[in-house]
Coordinates of C-alpha atoms in Angstrom, one line a residue:
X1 CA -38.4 22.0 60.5
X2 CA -36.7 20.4 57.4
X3 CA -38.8 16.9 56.4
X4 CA -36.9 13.9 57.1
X5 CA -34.7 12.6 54.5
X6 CA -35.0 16.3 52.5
X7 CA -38.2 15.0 51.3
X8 CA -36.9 11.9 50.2
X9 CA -39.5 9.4 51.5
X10 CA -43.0 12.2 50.8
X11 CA -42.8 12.0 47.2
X12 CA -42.3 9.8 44.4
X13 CA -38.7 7.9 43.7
X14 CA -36.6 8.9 40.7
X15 CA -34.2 5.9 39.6
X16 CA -31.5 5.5 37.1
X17 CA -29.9 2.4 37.2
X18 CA -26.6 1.3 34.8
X19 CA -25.1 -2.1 34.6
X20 CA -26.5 -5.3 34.8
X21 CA -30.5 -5.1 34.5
X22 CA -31.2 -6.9 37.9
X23 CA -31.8 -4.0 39.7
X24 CA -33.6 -2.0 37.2
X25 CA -36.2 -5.6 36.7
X26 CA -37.2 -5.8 40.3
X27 CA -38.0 -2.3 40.4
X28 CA -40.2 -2.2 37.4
X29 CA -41.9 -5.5 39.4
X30 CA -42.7 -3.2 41.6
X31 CA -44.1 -0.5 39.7
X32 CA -41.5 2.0 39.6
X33 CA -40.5 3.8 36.6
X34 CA -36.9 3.4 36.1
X35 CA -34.6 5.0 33.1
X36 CA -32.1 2.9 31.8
X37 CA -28.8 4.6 31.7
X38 CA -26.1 3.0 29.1
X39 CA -23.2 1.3 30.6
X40 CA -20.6 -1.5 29.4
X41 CA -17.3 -2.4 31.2
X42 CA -14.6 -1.7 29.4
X43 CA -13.1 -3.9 26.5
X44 CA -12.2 -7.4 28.2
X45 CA -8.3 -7.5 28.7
X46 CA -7.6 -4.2 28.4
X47 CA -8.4 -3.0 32.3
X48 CA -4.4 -2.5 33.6
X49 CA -3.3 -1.1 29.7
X50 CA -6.7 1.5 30.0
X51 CA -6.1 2.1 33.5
X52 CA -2.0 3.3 32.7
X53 CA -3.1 5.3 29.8
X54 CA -6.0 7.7 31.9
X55 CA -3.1 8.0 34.1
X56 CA -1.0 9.5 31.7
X57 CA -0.2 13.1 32.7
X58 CA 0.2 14.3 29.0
X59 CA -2.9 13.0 28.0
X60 CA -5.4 15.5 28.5
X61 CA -2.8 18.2 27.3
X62 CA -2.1 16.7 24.2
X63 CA -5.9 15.6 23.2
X64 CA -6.5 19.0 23.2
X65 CA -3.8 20.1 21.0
X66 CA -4.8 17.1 18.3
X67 CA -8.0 18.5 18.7
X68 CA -7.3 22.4 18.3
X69 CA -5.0 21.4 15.2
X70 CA -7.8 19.0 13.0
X71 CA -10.1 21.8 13.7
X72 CA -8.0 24.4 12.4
X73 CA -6.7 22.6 9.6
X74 CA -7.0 24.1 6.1
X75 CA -7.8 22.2 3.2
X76 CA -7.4 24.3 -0.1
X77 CA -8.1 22.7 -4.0
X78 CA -4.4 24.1 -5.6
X79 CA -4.4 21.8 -8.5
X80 CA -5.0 18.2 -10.3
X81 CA -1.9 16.6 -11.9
X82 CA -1.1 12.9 -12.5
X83 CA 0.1 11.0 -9.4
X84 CA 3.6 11.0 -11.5
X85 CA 4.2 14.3 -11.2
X86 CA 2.0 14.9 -7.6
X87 CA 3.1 12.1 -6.0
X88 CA 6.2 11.3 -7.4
X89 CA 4.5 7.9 -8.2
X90 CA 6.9 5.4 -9.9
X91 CA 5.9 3.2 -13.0
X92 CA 5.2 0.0 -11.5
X93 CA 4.4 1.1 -8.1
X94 CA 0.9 1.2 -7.1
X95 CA -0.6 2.9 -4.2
X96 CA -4.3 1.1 -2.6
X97 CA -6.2 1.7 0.2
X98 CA -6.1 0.8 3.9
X99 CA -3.1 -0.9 5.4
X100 CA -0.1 -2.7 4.1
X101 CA -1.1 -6.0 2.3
X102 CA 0.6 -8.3 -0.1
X103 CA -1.0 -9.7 -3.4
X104 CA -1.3 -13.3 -1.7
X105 CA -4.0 -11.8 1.0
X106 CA -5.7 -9.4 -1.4
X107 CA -9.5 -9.2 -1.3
X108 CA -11.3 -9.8 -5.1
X109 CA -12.3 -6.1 -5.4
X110 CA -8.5 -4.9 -4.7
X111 CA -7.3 -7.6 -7.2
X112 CA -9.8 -6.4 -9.7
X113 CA -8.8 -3.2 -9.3
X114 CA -5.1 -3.9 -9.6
X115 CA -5.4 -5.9 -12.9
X116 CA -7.4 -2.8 -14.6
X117 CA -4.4 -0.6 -13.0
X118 CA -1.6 -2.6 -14.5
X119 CA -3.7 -2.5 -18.0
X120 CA -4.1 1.3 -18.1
X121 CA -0.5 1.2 -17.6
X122 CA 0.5 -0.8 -20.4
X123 CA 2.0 -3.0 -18.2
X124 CA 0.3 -5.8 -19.3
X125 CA -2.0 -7.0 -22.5
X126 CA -4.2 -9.0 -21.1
X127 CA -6.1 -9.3 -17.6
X128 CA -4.6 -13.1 -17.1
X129 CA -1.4 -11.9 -17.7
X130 CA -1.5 -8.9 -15.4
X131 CA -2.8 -11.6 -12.7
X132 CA -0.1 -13.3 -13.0
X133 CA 2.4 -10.8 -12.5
X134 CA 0.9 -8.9 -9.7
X135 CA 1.2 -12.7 -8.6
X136 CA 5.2 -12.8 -8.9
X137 CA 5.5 -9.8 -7.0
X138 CA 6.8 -7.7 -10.2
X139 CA 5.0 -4.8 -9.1
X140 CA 5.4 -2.8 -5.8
X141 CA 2.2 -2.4 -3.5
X142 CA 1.9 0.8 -1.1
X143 CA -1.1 1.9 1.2
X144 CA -2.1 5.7 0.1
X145 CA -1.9 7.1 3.8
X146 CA 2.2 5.9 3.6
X147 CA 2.4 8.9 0.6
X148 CA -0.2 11.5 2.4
X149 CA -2.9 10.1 0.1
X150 CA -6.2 8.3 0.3
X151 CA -8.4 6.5 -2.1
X152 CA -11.9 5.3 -2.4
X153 CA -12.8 1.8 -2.2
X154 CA -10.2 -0.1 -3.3
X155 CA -8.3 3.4 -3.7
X156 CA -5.8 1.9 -6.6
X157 CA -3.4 4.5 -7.8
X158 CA -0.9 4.3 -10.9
X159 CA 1.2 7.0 -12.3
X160 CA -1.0 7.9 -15.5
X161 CA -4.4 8.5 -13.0
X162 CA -5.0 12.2 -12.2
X163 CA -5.5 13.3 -9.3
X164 CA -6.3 16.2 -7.0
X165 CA -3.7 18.6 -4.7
X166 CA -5.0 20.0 -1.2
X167 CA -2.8 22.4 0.6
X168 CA -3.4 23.0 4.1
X169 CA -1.4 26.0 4.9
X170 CA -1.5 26.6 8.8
X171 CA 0.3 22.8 8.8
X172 CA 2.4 22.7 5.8
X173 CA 0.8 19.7 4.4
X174 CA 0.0 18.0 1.4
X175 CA -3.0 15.4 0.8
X176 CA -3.9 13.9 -2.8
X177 CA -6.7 11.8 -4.1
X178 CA -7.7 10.4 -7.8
X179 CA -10.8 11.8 -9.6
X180 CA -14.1 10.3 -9.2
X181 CA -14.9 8.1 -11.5
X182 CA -19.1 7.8 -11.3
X183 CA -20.7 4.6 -10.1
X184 CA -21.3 0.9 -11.4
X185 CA -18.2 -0.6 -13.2
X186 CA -15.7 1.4 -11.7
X187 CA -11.7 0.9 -11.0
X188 CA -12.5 1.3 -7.2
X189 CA -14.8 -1.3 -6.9
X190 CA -12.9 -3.9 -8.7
X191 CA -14.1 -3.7 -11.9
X192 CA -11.6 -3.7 -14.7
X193 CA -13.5 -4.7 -18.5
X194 CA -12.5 -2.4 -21.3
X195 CA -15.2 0.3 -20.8
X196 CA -13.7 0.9 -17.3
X197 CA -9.7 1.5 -18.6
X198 CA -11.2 3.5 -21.8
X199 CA -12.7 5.8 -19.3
X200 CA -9.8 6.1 -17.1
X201 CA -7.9 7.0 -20.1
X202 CA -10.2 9.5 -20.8
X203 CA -10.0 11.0 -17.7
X204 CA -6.7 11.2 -18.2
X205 CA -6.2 12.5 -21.9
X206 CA -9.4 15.0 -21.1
X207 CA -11.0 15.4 -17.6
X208 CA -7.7 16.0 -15.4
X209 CA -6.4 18.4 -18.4
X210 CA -9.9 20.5 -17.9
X211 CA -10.1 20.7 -14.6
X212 CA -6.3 21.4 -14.3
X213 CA -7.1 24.5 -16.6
X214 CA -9.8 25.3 -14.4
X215 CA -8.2 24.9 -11.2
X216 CA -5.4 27.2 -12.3
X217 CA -7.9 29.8 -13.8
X218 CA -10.1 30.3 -10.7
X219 CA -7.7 29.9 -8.0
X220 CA -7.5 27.8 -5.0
X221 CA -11.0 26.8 -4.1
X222 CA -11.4 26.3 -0.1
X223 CA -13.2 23.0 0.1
X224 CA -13.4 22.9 3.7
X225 CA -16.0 25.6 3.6
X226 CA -17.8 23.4 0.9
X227 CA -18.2 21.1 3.4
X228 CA -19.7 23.2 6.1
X229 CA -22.2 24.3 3.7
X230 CA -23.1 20.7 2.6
X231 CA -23.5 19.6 6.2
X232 CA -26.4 22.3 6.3
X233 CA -27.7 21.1 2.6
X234 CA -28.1 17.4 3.7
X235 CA -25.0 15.8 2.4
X236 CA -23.2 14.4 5.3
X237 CA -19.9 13.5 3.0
X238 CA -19.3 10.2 2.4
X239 CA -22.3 8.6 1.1
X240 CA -23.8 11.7 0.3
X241 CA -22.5 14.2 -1.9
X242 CA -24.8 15.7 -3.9
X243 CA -24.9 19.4 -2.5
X244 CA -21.5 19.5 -2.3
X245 CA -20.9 18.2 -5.9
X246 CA -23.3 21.0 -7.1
X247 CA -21.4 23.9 -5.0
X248 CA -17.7 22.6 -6.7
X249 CA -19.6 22.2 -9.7
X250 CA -20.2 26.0 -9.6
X251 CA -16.5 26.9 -9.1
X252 CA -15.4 25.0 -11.3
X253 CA -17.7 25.8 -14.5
X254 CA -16.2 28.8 -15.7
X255 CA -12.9 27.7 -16.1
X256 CA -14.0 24.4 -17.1
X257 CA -15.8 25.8 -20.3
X258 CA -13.2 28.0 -21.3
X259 CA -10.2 25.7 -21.1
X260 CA -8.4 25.1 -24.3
X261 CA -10.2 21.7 -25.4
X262 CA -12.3 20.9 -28.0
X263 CA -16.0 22.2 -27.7
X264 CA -17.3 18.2 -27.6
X265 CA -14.4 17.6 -24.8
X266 CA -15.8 20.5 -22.5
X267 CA -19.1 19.6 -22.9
X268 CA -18.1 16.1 -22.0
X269 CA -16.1 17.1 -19.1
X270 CA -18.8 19.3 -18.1
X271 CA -21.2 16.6 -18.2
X272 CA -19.9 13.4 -16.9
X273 CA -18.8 15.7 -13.7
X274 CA -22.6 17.5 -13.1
X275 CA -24.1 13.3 -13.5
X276 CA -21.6 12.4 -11.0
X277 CA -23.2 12.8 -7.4
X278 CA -20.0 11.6 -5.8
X279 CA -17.8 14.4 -7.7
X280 CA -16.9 15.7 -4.6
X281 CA -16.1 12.7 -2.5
X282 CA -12.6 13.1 -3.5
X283 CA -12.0 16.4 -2.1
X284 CA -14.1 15.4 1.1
X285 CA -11.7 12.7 1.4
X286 CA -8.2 14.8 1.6
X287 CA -9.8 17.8 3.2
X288 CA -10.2 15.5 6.4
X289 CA -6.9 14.0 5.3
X290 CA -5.5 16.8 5.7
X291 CA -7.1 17.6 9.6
X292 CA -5.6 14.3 10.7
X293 CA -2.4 14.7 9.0
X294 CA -2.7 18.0 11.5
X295 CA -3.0 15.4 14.7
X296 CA -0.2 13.2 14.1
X297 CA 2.8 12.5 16.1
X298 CA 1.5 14.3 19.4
X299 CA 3.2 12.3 22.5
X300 CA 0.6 11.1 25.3
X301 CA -2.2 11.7 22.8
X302 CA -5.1 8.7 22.0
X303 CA -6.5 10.5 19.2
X304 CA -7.5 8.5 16.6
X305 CA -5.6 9.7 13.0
X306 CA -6.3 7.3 10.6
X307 CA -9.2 4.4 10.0
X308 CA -8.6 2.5 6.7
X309 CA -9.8 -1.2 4.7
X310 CA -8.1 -3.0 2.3
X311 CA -11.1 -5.4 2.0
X312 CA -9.1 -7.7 3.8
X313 CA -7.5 -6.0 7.5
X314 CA -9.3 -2.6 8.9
X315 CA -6.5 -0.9 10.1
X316 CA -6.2 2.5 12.7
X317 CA -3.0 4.8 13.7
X318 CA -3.1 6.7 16.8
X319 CA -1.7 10.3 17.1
X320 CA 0.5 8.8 20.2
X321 CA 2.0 6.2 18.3
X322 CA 3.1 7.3 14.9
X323 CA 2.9 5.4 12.0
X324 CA 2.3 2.2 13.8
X325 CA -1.0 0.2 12.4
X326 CA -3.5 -2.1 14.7
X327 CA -5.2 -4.0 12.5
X328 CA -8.0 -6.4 12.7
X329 CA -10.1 -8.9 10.3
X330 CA -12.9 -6.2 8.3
X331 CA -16.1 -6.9 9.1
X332 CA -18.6 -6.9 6.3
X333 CA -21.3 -3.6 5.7
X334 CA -24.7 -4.9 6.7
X335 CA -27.5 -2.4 4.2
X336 CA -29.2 -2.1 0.8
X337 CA -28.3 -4.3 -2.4
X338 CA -28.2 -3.1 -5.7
X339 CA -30.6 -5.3 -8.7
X340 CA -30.2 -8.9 -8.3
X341 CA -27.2 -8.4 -5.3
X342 CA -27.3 -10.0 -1.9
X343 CA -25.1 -10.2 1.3
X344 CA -23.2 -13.3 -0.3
X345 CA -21.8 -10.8 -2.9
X346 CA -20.7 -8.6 -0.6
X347 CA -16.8 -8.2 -0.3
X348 CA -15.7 -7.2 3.3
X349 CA -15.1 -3.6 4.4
X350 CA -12.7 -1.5 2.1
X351 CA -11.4 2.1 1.4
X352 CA -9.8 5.0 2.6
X353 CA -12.9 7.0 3.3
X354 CA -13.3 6.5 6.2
X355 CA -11.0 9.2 6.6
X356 CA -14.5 11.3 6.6
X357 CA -15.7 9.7 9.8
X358 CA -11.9 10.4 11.6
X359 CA -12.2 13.8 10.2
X360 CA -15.4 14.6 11.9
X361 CA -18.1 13.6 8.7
X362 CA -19.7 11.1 7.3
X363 CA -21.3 8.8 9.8
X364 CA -20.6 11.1 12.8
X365 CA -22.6 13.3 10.7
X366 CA -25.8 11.2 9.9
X367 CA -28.0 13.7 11.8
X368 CA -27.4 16.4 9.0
X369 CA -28.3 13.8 6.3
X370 CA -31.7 12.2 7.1
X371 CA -31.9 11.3 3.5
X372 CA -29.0 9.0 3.4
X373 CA -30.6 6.5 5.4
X374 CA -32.9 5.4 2.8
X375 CA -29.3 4.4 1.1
X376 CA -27.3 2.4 3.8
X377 CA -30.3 0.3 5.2
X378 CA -31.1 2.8 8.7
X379 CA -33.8 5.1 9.6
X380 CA -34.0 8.7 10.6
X381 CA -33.8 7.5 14.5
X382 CA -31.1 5.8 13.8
X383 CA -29.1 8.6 12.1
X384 CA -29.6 10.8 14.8
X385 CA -29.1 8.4 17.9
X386 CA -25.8 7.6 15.6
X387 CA -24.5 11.2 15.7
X388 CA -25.4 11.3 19.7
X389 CA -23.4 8.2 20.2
X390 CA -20.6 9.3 18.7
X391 CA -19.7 12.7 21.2
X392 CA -19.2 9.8 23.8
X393 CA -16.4 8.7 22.4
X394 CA -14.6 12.0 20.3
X395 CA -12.5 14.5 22.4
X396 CA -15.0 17.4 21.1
X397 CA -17.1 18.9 18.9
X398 CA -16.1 21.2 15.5
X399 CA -16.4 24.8 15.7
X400 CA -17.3 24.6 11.6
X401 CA -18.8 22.0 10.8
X402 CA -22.1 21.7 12.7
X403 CA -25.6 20.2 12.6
X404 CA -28.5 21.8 12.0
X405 CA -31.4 19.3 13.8
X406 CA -29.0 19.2 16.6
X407 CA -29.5 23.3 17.3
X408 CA -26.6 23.5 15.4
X409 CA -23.8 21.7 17.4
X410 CA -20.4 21.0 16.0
X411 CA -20.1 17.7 14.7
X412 CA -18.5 15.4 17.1
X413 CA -14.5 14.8 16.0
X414 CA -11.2 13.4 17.2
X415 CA -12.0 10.2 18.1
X416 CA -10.6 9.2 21.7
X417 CA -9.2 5.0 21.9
X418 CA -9.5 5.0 25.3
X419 CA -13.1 6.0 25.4
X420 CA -13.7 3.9 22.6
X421 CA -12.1 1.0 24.9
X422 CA -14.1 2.0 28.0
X423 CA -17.8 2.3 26.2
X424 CA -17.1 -0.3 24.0
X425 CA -18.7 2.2 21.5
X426 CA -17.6 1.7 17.9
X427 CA -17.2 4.4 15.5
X428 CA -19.9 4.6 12.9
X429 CA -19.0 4.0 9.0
X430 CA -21.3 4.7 6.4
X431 CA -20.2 2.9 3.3
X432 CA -20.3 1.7 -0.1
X433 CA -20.6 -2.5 -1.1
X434 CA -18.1 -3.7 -3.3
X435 CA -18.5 -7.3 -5.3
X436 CA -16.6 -10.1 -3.6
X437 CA -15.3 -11.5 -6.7
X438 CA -12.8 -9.1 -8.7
X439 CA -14.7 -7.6 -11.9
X440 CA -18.2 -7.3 -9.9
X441 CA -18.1 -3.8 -9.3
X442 CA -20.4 -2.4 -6.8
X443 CA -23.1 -4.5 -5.2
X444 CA -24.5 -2.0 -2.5
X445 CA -24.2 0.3 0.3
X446 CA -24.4 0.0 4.0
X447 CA -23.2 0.6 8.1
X448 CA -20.6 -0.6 9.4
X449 CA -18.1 -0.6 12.3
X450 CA -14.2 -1.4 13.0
X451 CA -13.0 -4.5 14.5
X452 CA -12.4 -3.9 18.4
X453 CA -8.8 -5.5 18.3
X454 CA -7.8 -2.4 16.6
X455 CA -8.5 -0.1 19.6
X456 CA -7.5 -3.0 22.1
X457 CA -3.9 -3.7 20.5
X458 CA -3.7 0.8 20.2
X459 CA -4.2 0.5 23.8
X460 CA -1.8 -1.4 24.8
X461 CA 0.9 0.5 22.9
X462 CA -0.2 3.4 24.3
X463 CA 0.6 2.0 27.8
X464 CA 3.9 0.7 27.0
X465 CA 4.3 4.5 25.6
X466 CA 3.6 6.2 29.1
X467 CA 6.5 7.6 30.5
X468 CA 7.8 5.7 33.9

């Protein structure tokens, strides 16, 4: 005879309960264990937009094609020239990261970092002076991702700067990015004195010469596989880079010391790039460039292809919608303060790297870092729990890039706007801090999330996309 119920009343109740906690509290009165199971409604406003989207027959289809193609994207090292001759950069044109932005709404770090540009090109002698021409408009302003570029931080590109060329092959595409220029008073955090252009100059005149040699003497240099292995080595490529740098290091070095230079200029080259911990950053950044280049333009699809700062607007494009940016206001990093530093200092949200995190790294990848958290102001818990919450809203998981504590699983990648919108689950950013004013330099590192009117607004245009 079967018990009543299937046994439902003779042994003890299991209970999962989602929503609001009423429920779940007059259970635990009671004495019965409950698990908590994580539920929000979707984003406020966006119920009839998210409900015409899911509806979409293409959708599914064409996730999974922006998800085959950022996983099968290439991303080869072919060479390092000035953005003049990479880019076709014009003089007096100047690429910077995140969205479009004029000099009038400019944060102080992208200021900064456009005064020290204008100087290295000559364009001006003095820093009030090139103030107040960026002021008149005199000089054109560009967003990186509008050339197939990105750039740290404030991600300020001139003709003169060197930088590096990624091939990906299997898409025919192109992605660039300027050489690392260490920490402290750096270009890409706003600084601009005169030790910061003397270096960039140097750079120019000897680093980007050297590695060009080198680059060309070796071969093309596969960074994607780099990346793999630094997932297993701790790094998880964007605040950490310090496996990775090591491993280019190493294919790098021998036709680094035998390029036609000076003996003092090799060893300089040589050493300035083994201090730099964030030497590879750079060729982290296009690599997964490169993947969401892969993803773009697929009708129906709500894959997330680009997340970039300014310091001022965080903006996102959306495989289904082209070139079209949602922005919102950046929210400011919340971590660690370098010296003397403190949240006042700290300039909001800025940079292109958070390419890393749309590609598939960088926070999505905390799990395979454990050391990083001592950096951005977490704990290992939290890296972990940060990796799990990111599979609930990406379309998959890569095939190559995977994560050891988590029995090896691919990281989770191809972020999905409408489960964004329906979790109300923002993507994770690990970050650096740069100084408010222009000149500071950096002030810290930290977490930090987008704005939720960017996936809202890609929502709706996503609707008004759908086929009637």
């Amino acid at each position: 005879m079967t018990a009543p119920l299937r046994g439902l009343l003779a042994a003890d109740p299991v209970v999962a309960t989602s929503g609001v906690a009423l429920f779940a509290d007059a259970l635990r009165d009671q004495a019965v264990p409950v698990t908590d199971a994580g539920w929000h409604p979707p984003m406020p406003g966006t119920e009839d937009a998210l409900a015409r989207v899911m509806a979409d027959p293409r959708r599914e289809e064409a996730n999974a094609t922006a998800l085959a193609r950022m996983t099968a994207a290439e991303a080869t090292l072919v060479d390092v020239a000035p953005a003049s001759e990479a880019l076709g950069l014009e003089r007096g044109t100047f690429l910077h990261a995140g969205p479009p932005i004029e000099w009038d709404r400019a944060s102080g770090p992208l200021r900064g970092a456009l005064i020290g540009a204008v100087l290295l090109e000559g364009l001006a002698d003095t820093a009030e002076d090139a103030e107040q021409r960026l002021a008149a408009g005199e000089f054109e302003l560009e967003p990186c991702h509008h050339r197939g570029a990105v750039g740290p931080m404030a991600g300020v590109v001139s003709p003169s700067m060197w930088t590096y060329v990624l091939r990906d092959e299997v898409h025919d595409n192109t992605s660039w990015c300027s050489l690392n220029e260490g920490l402290g008073k750096v270009l890409r955090y706003g600084a601009y004195g005169p030790e910061v252009v003397e270096r960039l100059r140097w750079m120019g005149d000897v680093l980007g010469p050297i590695l060009r040699q080198a680059v060309r003497s070796t071969g093309p240099i596969d960074i994607r596989a780099i990346v793999a292995q630094m997932l297993q080595m701790g790094d998880e490529g964007h605040n950490r880079n310090r496996a990775g740098s090591l491993m280019l290091l190493r294919e790098l070095l021998p036709g680094m010391i035998t390029a036609d230079a000076s003996p003092t200029e090799v060893a300089e080259a040589v050493r300035f790039s083994g201090a730099n911990e964030h030497f590879f950053l750079n060729l982290g950044m296009p690599a997964c460039k490169l993947a969401t280049l892969a993803a773009e333009g697929i009708p129906g699809s709500t894959v997330v292809t680009t997340m970039a700062r300014n310091g001022t607007d965080f903006g996102i494009r959306v495989s289904g919608t082209g070139e079209r940016w949602f922005t919102g206001p950046a929210n400011t990093p919340q971590g660690l303060f370098l010296g003397e530093y403190g949240p006042d200092d700290a300039n909001p949200d800025i940079g292109d790297s958070a390419i890393t995190e749309t590609g598939g790294i960088g926070g999505f990848a905390m799990a395979a870092a454990p050391a990083i958290v001592r950096f951005v102001g977490g704990d290992v818990p939290f890296a972990l729990a940060a990796t799990r919450r990111m599979y609930e809203v990406t379309v998959g998981e890569h095939p190559i890039y995977q994560v050891p504590v988590l029995g090896f699983r691919g990281t989770p990648v191809g972020i999905d706007v409408t489960k964004v919108v329906r979790t109300g689950e923002l993507p994770q950013i690990n970050t650096g801090m740069a100084g408010r004013v222009a000149g500071t330099g950096q002030v810290g590192a930290g977490l930090v999330t987008p704005p939720e009117q960017c996936f809202t607004q890609a929502v709706e245009a996503l609707a008004e996309a759908v086929p009637r």
